[in-house]
mmCIF file of C-alpha atoms and ligand atoms in Angstrom:
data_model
loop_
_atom_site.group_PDB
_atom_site.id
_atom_site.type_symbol
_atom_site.label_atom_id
_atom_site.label_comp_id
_atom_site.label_asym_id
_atom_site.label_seq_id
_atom_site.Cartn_x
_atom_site.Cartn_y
_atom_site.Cartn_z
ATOM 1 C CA UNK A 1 76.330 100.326 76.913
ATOM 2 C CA UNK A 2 74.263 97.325 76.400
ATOM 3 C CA UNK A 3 75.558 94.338 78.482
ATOM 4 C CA UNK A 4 78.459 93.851 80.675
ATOM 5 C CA UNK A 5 81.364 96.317 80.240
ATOM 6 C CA UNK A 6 84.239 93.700 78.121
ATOM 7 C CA UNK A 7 87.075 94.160 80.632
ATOM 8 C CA UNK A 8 90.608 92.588 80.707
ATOM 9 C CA UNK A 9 92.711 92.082 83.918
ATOM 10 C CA UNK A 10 96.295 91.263 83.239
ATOM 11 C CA UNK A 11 96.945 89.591 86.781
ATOM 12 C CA UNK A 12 95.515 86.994 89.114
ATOM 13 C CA UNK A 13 93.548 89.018 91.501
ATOM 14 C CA UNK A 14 92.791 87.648 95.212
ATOM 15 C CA UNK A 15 89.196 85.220 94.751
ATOM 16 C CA UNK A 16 86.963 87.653 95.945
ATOM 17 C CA UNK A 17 88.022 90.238 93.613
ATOM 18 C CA UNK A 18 87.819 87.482 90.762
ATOM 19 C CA UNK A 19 84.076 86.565 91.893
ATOM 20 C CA UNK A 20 83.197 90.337 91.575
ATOM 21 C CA UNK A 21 84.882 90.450 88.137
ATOM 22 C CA UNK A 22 82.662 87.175 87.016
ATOM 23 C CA UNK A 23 80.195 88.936 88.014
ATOM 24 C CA UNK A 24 80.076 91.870 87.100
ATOM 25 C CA UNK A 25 82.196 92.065 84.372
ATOM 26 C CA UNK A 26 82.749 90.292 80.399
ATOM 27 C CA UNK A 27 86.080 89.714 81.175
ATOM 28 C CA UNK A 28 89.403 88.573 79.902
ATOM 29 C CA UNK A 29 91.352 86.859 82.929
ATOM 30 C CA UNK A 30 94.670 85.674 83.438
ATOM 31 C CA UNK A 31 94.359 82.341 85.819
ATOM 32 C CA UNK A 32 97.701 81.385 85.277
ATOM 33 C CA UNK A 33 99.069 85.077 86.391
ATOM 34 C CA UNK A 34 101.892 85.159 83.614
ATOM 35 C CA UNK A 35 103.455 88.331 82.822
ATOM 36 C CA UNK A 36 102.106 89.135 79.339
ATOM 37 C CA UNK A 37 104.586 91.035 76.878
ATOM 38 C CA UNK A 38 103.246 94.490 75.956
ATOM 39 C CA UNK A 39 102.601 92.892 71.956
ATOM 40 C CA UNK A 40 100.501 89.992 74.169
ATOM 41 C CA UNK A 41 98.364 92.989 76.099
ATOM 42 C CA UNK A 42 97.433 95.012 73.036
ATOM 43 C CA UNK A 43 96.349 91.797 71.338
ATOM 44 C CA UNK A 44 94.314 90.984 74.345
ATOM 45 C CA UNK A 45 93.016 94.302 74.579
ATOM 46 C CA UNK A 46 91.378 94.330 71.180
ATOM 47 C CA UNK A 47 87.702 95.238 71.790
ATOM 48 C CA UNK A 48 88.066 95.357 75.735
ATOM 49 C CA UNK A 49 86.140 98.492 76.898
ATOM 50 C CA UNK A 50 88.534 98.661 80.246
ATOM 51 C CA UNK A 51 92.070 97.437 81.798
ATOM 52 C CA UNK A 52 92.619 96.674 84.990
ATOM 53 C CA UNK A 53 96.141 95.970 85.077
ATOM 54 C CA UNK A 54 98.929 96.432 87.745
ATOM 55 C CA UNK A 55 102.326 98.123 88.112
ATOM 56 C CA UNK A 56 103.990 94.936 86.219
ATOM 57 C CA UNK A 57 102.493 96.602 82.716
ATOM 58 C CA UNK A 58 104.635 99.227 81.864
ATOM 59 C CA UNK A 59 102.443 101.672 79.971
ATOM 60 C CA UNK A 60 104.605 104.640 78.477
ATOM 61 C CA UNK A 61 103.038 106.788 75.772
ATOM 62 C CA UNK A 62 104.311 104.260 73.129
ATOM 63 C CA UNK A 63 102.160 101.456 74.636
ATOM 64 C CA UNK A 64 99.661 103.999 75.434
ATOM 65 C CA UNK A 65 99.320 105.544 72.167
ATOM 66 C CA UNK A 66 98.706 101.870 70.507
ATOM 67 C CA UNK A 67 95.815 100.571 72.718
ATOM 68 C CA UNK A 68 92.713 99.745 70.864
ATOM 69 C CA UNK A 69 90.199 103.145 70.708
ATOM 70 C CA UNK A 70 88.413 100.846 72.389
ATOM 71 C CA UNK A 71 89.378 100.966 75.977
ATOM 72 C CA UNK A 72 88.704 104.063 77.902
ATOM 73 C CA UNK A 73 90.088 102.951 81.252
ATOM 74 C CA UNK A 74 92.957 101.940 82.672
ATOM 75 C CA UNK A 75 92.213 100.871 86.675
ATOM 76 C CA UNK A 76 95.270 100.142 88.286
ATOM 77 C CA UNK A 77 95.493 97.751 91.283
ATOM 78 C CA UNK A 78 98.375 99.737 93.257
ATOM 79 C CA UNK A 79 98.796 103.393 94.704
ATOM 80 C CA UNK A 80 101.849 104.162 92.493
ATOM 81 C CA UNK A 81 100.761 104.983 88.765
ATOM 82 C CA UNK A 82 104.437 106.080 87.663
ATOM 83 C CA UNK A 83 104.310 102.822 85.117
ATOM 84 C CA UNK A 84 101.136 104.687 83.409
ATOM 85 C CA UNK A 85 102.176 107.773 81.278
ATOM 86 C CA UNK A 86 99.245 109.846 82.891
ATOM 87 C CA UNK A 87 99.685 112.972 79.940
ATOM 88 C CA UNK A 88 99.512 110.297 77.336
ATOM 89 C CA UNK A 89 96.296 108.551 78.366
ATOM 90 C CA UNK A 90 94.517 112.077 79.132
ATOM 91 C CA UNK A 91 95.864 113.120 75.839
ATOM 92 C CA UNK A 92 93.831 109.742 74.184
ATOM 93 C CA UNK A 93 91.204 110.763 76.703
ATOM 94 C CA UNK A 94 91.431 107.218 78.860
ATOM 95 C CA UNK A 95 90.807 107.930 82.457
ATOM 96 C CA UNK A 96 93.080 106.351 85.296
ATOM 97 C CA UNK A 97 92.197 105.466 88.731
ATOM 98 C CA UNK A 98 94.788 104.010 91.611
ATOM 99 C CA UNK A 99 93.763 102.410 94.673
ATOM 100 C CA UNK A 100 95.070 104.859 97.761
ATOM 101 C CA UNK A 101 93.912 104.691 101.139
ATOM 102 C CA UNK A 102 93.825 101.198 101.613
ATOM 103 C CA UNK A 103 96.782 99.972 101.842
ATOM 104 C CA UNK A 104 98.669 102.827 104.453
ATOM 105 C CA UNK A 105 98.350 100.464 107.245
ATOM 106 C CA UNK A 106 99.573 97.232 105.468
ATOM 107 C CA UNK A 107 102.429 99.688 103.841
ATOM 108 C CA UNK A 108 103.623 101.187 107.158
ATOM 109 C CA UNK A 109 103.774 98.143 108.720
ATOM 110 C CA UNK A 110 106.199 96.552 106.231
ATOM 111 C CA UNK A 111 108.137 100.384 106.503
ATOM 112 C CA UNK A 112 108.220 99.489 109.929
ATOM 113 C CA UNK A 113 109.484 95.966 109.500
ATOM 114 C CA UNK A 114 111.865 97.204 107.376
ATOM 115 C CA UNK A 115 113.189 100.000 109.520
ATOM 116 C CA UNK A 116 113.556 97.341 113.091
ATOM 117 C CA UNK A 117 114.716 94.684 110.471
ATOM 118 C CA UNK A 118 117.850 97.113 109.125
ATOM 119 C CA UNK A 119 118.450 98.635 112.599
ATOM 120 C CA UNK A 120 118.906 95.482 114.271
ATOM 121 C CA UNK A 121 120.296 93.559 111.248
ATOM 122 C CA UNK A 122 117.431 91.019 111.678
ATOM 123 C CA UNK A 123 118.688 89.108 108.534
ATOM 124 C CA UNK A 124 122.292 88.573 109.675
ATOM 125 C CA UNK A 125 121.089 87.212 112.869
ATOM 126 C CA UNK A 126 118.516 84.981 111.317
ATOM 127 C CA UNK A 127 121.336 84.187 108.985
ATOM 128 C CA UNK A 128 123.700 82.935 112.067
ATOM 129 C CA UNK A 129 121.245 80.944 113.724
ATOM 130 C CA UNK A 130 119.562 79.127 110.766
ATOM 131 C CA UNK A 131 122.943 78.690 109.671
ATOM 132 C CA UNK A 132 124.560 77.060 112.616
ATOM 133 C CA UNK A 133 126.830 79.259 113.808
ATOM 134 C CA UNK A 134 124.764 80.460 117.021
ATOM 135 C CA UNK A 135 127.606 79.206 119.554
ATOM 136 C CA UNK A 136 127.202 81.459 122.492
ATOM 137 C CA UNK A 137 125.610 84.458 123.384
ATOM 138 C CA UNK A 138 127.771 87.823 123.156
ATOM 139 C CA UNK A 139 128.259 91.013 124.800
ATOM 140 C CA UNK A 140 129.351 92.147 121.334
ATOM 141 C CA UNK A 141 127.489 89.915 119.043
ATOM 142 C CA UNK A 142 125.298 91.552 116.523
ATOM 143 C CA UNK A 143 124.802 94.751 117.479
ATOM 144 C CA UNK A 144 122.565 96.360 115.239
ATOM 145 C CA UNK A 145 121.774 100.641 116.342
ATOM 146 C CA UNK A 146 119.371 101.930 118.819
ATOM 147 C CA UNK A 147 115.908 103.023 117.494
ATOM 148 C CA UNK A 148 114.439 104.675 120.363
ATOM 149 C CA UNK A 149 115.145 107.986 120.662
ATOM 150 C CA UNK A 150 116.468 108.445 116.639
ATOM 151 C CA UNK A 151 114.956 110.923 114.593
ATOM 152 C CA UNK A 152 113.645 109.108 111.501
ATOM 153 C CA UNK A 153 112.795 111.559 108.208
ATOM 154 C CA UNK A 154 110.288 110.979 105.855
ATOM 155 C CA UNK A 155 110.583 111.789 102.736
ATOM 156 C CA UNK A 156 106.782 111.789 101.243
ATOM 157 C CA UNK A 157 104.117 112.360 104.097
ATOM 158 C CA UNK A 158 101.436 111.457 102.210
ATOM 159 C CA UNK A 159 99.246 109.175 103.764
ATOM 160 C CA UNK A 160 101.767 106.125 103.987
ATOM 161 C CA UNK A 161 104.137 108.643 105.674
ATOM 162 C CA UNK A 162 101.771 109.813 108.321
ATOM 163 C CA UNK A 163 100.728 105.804 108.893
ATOM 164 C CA UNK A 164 104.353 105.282 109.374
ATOM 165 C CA UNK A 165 105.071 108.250 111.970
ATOM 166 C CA UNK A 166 101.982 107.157 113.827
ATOM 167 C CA UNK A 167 104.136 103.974 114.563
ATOM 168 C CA UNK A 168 107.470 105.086 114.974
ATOM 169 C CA UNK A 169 106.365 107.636 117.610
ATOM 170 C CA UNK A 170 105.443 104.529 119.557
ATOM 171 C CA UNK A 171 108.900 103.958 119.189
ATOM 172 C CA UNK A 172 109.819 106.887 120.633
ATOM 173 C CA UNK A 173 111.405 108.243 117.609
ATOM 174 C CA UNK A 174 111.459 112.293 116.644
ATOM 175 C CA UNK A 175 109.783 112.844 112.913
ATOM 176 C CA UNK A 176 110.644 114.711 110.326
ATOM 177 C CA UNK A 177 109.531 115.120 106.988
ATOM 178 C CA UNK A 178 109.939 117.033 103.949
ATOM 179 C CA UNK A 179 106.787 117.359 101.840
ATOM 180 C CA UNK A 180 105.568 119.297 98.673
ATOM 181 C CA UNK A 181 103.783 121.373 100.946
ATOM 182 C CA UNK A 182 103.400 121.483 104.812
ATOM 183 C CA UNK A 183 100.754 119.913 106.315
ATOM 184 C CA UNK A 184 98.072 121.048 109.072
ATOM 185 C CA UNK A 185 99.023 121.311 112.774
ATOM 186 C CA UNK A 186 96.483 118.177 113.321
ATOM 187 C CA UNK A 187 98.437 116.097 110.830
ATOM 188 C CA UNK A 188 101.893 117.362 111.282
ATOM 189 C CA UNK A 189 101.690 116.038 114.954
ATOM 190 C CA UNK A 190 104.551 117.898 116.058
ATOM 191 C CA UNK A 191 107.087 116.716 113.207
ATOM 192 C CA UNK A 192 109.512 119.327 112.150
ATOM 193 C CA UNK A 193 108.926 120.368 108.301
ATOM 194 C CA UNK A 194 111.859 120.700 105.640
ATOM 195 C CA UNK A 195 110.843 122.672 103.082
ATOM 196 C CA UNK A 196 114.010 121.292 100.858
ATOM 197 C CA UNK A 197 114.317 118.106 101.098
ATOM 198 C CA UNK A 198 118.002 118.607 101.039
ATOM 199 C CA UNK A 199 117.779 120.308 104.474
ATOM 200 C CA UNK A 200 116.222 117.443 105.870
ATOM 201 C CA UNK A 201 119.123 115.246 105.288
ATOM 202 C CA UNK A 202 121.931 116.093 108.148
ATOM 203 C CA UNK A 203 118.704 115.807 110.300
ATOM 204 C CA UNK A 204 118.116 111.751 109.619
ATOM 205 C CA UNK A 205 119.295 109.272 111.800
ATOM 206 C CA UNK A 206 116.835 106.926 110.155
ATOM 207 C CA UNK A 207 115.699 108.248 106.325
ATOM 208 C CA UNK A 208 112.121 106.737 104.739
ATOM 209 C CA UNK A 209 111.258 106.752 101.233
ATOM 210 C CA UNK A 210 107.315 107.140 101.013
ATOM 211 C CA UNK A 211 107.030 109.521 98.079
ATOM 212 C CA UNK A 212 106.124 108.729 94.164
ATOM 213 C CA UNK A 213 108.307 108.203 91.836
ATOM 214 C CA UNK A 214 108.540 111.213 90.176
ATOM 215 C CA UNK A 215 111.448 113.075 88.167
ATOM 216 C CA UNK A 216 112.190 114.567 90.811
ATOM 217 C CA UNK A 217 112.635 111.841 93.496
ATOM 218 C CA UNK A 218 114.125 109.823 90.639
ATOM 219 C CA UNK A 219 118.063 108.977 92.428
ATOM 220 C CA UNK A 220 116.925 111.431 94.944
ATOM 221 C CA UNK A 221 119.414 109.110 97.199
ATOM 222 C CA UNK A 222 122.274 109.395 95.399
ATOM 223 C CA UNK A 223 126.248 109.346 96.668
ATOM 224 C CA UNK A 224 126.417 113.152 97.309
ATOM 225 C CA UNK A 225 123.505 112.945 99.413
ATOM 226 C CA UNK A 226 124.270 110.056 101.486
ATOM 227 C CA UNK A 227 127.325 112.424 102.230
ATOM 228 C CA UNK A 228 124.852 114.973 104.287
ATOM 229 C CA UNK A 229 123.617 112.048 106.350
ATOM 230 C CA UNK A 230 124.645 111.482 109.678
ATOM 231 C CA UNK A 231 127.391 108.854 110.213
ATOM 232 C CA UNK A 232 126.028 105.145 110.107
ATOM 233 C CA UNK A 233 122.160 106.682 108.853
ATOM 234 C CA UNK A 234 119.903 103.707 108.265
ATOM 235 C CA UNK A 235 117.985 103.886 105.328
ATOM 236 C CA UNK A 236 114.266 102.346 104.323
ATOM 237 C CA UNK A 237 112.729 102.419 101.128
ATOM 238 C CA UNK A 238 108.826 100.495 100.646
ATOM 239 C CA UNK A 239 107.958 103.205 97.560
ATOM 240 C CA UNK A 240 109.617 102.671 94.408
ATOM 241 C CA UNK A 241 113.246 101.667 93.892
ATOM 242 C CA UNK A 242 114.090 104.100 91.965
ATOM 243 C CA UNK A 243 113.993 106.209 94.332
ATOM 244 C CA UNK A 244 117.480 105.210 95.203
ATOM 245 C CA UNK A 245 120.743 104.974 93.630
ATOM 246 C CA UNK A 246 121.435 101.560 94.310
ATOM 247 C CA UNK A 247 125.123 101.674 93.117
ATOM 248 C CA UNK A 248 125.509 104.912 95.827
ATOM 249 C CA UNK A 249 123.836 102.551 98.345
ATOM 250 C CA UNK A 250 125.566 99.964 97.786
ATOM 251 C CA UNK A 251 128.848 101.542 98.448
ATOM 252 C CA UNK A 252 127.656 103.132 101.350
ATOM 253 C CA UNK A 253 126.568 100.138 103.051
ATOM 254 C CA UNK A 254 130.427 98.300 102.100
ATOM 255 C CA UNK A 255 132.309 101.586 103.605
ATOM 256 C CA UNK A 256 129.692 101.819 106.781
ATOM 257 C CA UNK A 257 128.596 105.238 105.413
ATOM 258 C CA UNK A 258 125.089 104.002 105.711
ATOM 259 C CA UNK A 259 124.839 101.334 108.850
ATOM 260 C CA UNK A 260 122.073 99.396 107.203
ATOM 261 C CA UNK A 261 119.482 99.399 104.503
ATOM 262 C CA UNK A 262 115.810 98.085 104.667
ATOM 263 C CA UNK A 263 114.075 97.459 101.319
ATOM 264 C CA UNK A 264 110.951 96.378 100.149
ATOM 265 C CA UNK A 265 111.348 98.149 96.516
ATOM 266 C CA UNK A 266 114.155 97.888 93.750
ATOM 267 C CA UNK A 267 114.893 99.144 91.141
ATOM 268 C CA UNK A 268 114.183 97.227 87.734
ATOM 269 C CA UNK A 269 112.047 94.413 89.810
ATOM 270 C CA UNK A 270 112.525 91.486 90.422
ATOM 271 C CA UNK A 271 115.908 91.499 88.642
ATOM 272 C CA UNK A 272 117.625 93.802 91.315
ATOM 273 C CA UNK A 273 121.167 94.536 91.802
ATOM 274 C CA UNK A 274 122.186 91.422 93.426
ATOM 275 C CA UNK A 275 125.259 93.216 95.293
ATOM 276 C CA UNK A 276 122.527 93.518 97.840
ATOM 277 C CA UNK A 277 122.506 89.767 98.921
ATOM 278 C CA UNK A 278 125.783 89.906 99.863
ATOM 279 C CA UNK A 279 125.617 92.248 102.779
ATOM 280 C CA UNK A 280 124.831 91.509 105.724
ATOM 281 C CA UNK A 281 123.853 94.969 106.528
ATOM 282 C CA UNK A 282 120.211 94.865 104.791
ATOM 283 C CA UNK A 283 117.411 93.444 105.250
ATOM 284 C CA UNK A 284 115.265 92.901 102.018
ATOM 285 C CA UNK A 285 111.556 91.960 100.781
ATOM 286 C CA UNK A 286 110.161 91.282 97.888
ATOM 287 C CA UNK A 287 107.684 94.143 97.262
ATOM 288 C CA UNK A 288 105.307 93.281 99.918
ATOM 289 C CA UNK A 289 104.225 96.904 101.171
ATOM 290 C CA UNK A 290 100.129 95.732 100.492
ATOM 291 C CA UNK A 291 100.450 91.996 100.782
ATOM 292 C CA UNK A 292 97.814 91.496 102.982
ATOM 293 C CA UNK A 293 94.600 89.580 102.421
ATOM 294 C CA UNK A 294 92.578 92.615 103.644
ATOM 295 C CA UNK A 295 94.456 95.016 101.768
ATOM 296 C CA UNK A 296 94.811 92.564 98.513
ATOM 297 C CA UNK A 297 90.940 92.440 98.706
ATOM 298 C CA UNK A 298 90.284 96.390 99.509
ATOM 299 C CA UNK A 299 92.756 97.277 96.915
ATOM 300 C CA UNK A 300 90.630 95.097 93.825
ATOM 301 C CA UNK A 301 87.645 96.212 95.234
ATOM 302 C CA UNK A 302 88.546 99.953 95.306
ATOM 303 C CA UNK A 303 89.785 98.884 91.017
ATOM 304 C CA UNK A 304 86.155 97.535 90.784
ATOM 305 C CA UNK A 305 84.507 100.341 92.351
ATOM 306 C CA UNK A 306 86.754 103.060 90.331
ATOM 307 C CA UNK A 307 85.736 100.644 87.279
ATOM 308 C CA UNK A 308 81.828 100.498 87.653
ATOM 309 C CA UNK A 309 81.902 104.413 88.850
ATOM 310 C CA UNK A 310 83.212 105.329 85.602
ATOM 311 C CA UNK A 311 80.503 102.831 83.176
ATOM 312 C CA UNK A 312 77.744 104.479 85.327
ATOM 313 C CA UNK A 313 78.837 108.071 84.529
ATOM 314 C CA UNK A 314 80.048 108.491 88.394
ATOM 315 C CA UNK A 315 82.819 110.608 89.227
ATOM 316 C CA UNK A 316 85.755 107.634 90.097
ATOM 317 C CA UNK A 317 86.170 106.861 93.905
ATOM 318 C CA UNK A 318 89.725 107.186 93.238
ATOM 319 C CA UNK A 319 90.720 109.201 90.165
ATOM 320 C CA UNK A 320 94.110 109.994 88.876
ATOM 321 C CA UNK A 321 93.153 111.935 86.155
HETATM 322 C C1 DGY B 1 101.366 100.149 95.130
HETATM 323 O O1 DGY B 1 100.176 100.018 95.354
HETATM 324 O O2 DGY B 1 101.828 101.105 94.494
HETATM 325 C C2 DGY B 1 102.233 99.047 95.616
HETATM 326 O O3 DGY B 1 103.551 99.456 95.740
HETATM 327 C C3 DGY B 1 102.166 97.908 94.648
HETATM 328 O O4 DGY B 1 102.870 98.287 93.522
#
C-alpha cells in the first residue's frame, strides 16, 4: 500500500488516540461524535481501507454484506463484538479485532461499584439526603443486605470475572462461577465450578453477569430462573443488557424476589426500560464498565495497534477472527 492506510473512525476517540490516528492514519473523523445512521457509515466508508468503529454501529450481515470491497478491517474499540456479525465479515474475508485485557480492572471496579451500590441501596440513600428528607438517623433506616460473607456467582470468568473475584474476596465473599470450561487450579483460586450454569443458581446470594452476549446467554436471567435464586438475591450486570430479561427483573425487584439490582448495561441502550428509575432498589450507570482515562487510552491504542498489525502483514495483537 502506498501511503497512509484511508481509515474511518465513527466516534470521538480520547486525544491521544486522535493524535495517533493524525498521525498515522488518512482518516475520516467524527469531531462532533454524532451517531451516524448505518446509510451515513457506508457512504463514509466508500474507499476507506479500515473501520474503527465501536459497539454503537450495529453491523449485522446486512450492513456487513454492503460495505465497500474496500475495507478489510473492522477494529472495534470495546471487548464485546456481539454488534459485529463475526461469520459475515469472515465470509467477505474482513478481519476483526476487539480490545480485551485492558479494561478488566476499570470493568471490575464498576462490577464492584455496582454490586456495594445495589447491596446497600446507595441510590435510595443518596436519593434521601440530596432530597431533603435526611431527618434523623435510624436503627431501621435503609438497610440495604450484608456483603461480607455472601457467596457471589459469576457467570463468565473470563478475565473481567477473575478481576472481579480478586476484589470481592477482599470482601470476604465465597466465589462461584460457571464457565464454558473450568479453569486451572491457579486461576480458579478456590471458587467452586458449575458446570451448568443452571446449577449455579440456588448457590447465588449475589449473581454477576461477565459473559458475552451470545445466544445462549441471550435472557439467560429470565423469570423462571430468578425462581432458583435464593430469597432477596442481588443481581449485577456490567456485560451486555441483554443478558437479562428486564421485564423478569423488573418484577422481581417490585415483589422483593430479587433485593436489588446493580446495572451498568441495558438492553436497547440508552433507551432502556425506564421502569427501572422508579425503584428504589437499583442502582444504575450509564455503561461506564471502561470509562477511565487509562483504559479509554489503552483501549484506542490496543484498536491502533490491532490496525497497523494487520497493514504490516502482522498477526493482530488482538484478533477476533
Ligand atoms: C466493551 O468494551 O465491550 C465495553 O462494554 C464497551 O462497550
Amino acid at each position: 500500500m502506498s501511503g497512509k492506510p484511508k481509515l474511518l473512525v465513527t466516534r470521538l476517540t480520547p486525544p491521544n488516540v486522535e493524535a495517533r490516528i493524525a498521525r498515522d492514519y488518512d482518516a475520516i473523523t467524527n469531531p462532533e461524535d454524532v451517531i451516524w445512521s448505518t446509510a451515513e457509515l457506508l457512504s463514509k466508508a466508500e474507499g476507506c481501507d479500515a473501520i474503527l468503529c465501536s459497539p454503537t454501529e450495529p453491523m449485522p450481515a446486512d450492513v456487513i454484506d454492503r460495505l465497500p470491497d474496500s475495507v478489510k478491517m473492522l477494529a472495534t474499540f470495546s471487548v464485546g463484538y456481539d454488534q459485529i456479525d463475526i461469520a459475515a465479515a469472515t465470509r467477505r474475508g474482513i478481519k476483526v479485532g476487539n480490545t480485551p485485557d485492558v479494561l478488566d480492572d476499570a470493568t471490575a471496579d464498576i462490577g464492584m461499584l455496582c454490586l456495594l451500590g445495589a447491596a446497600r441501596m446507595a441510590h435510595n440513600a443518596t436519593t434521601v439526603l440530596r432530597s431533603g428528607q435526611w431527618k434523623r438517623w435510624e436503627p431501621t433506616g435503609l438497610l440495604g443486605t450484608h456483603v461480607t460473607g455472601k457467596r457471589l456467582g459469576i457467570l463468565g470468568m473470563g478475565r473481567i470475572g477473575r478481576a472481579l473475584a480478586k476484589r470481592a474476596r477482599g470482601f470476604d465473599m465465597e466465589i462461584h462461577y460457571s464457565n464454558r470450561s473450568r479453569l486451572a487450579p491457579e486461576l480458579e483460586q478456590g471458587a467452586t465450578f458449575h458446570a451448568d450454569p443452571e446449577d449455579m443458581l440456588p448457590h447465588c446470594d449475589f449473581i454477576s453477569f461477565n459473559c458475552p452476549l451470545t445466544d445462549k446467554t441471550r435472557h439467560f436471567l429470565n423469570a423462571e430462573r430468578i425462581e432458583k435464586l435464593p430469597q432477596g438475591a442481588v443481581v449485577v450486570n456490567t456485560a451486555r443488557g441483554p443478558v437479562v430479561d428486564d421485564k423478569a427483573v423488573i418484577a422481581a425487584l417490585k415483589s422483593g424476589r430479587i433485593a436489588a439490582a446493580g446495572l451498568d448495561v441495558f438492553e436497547d441502550e440508552p433507551n432502556f426500560n425506564r421502569a427501572y428509575l422508579d425503584l428504589p432498589n437499583t442502582f444504575l450507570l450509564p455503561h461506564i464498565g471502561s470509562a477511565t482515562v487509562e483504559t479509554r487510552d489503552a483501549m484506542g491504542f490496543l484498536c491502533l495497534d490491532n490496525l497497523d498489525a494487520f497493514f504490516a502483514g502482522r498477526p493482530l495483537p488482538a484478533a477476533v477472527n
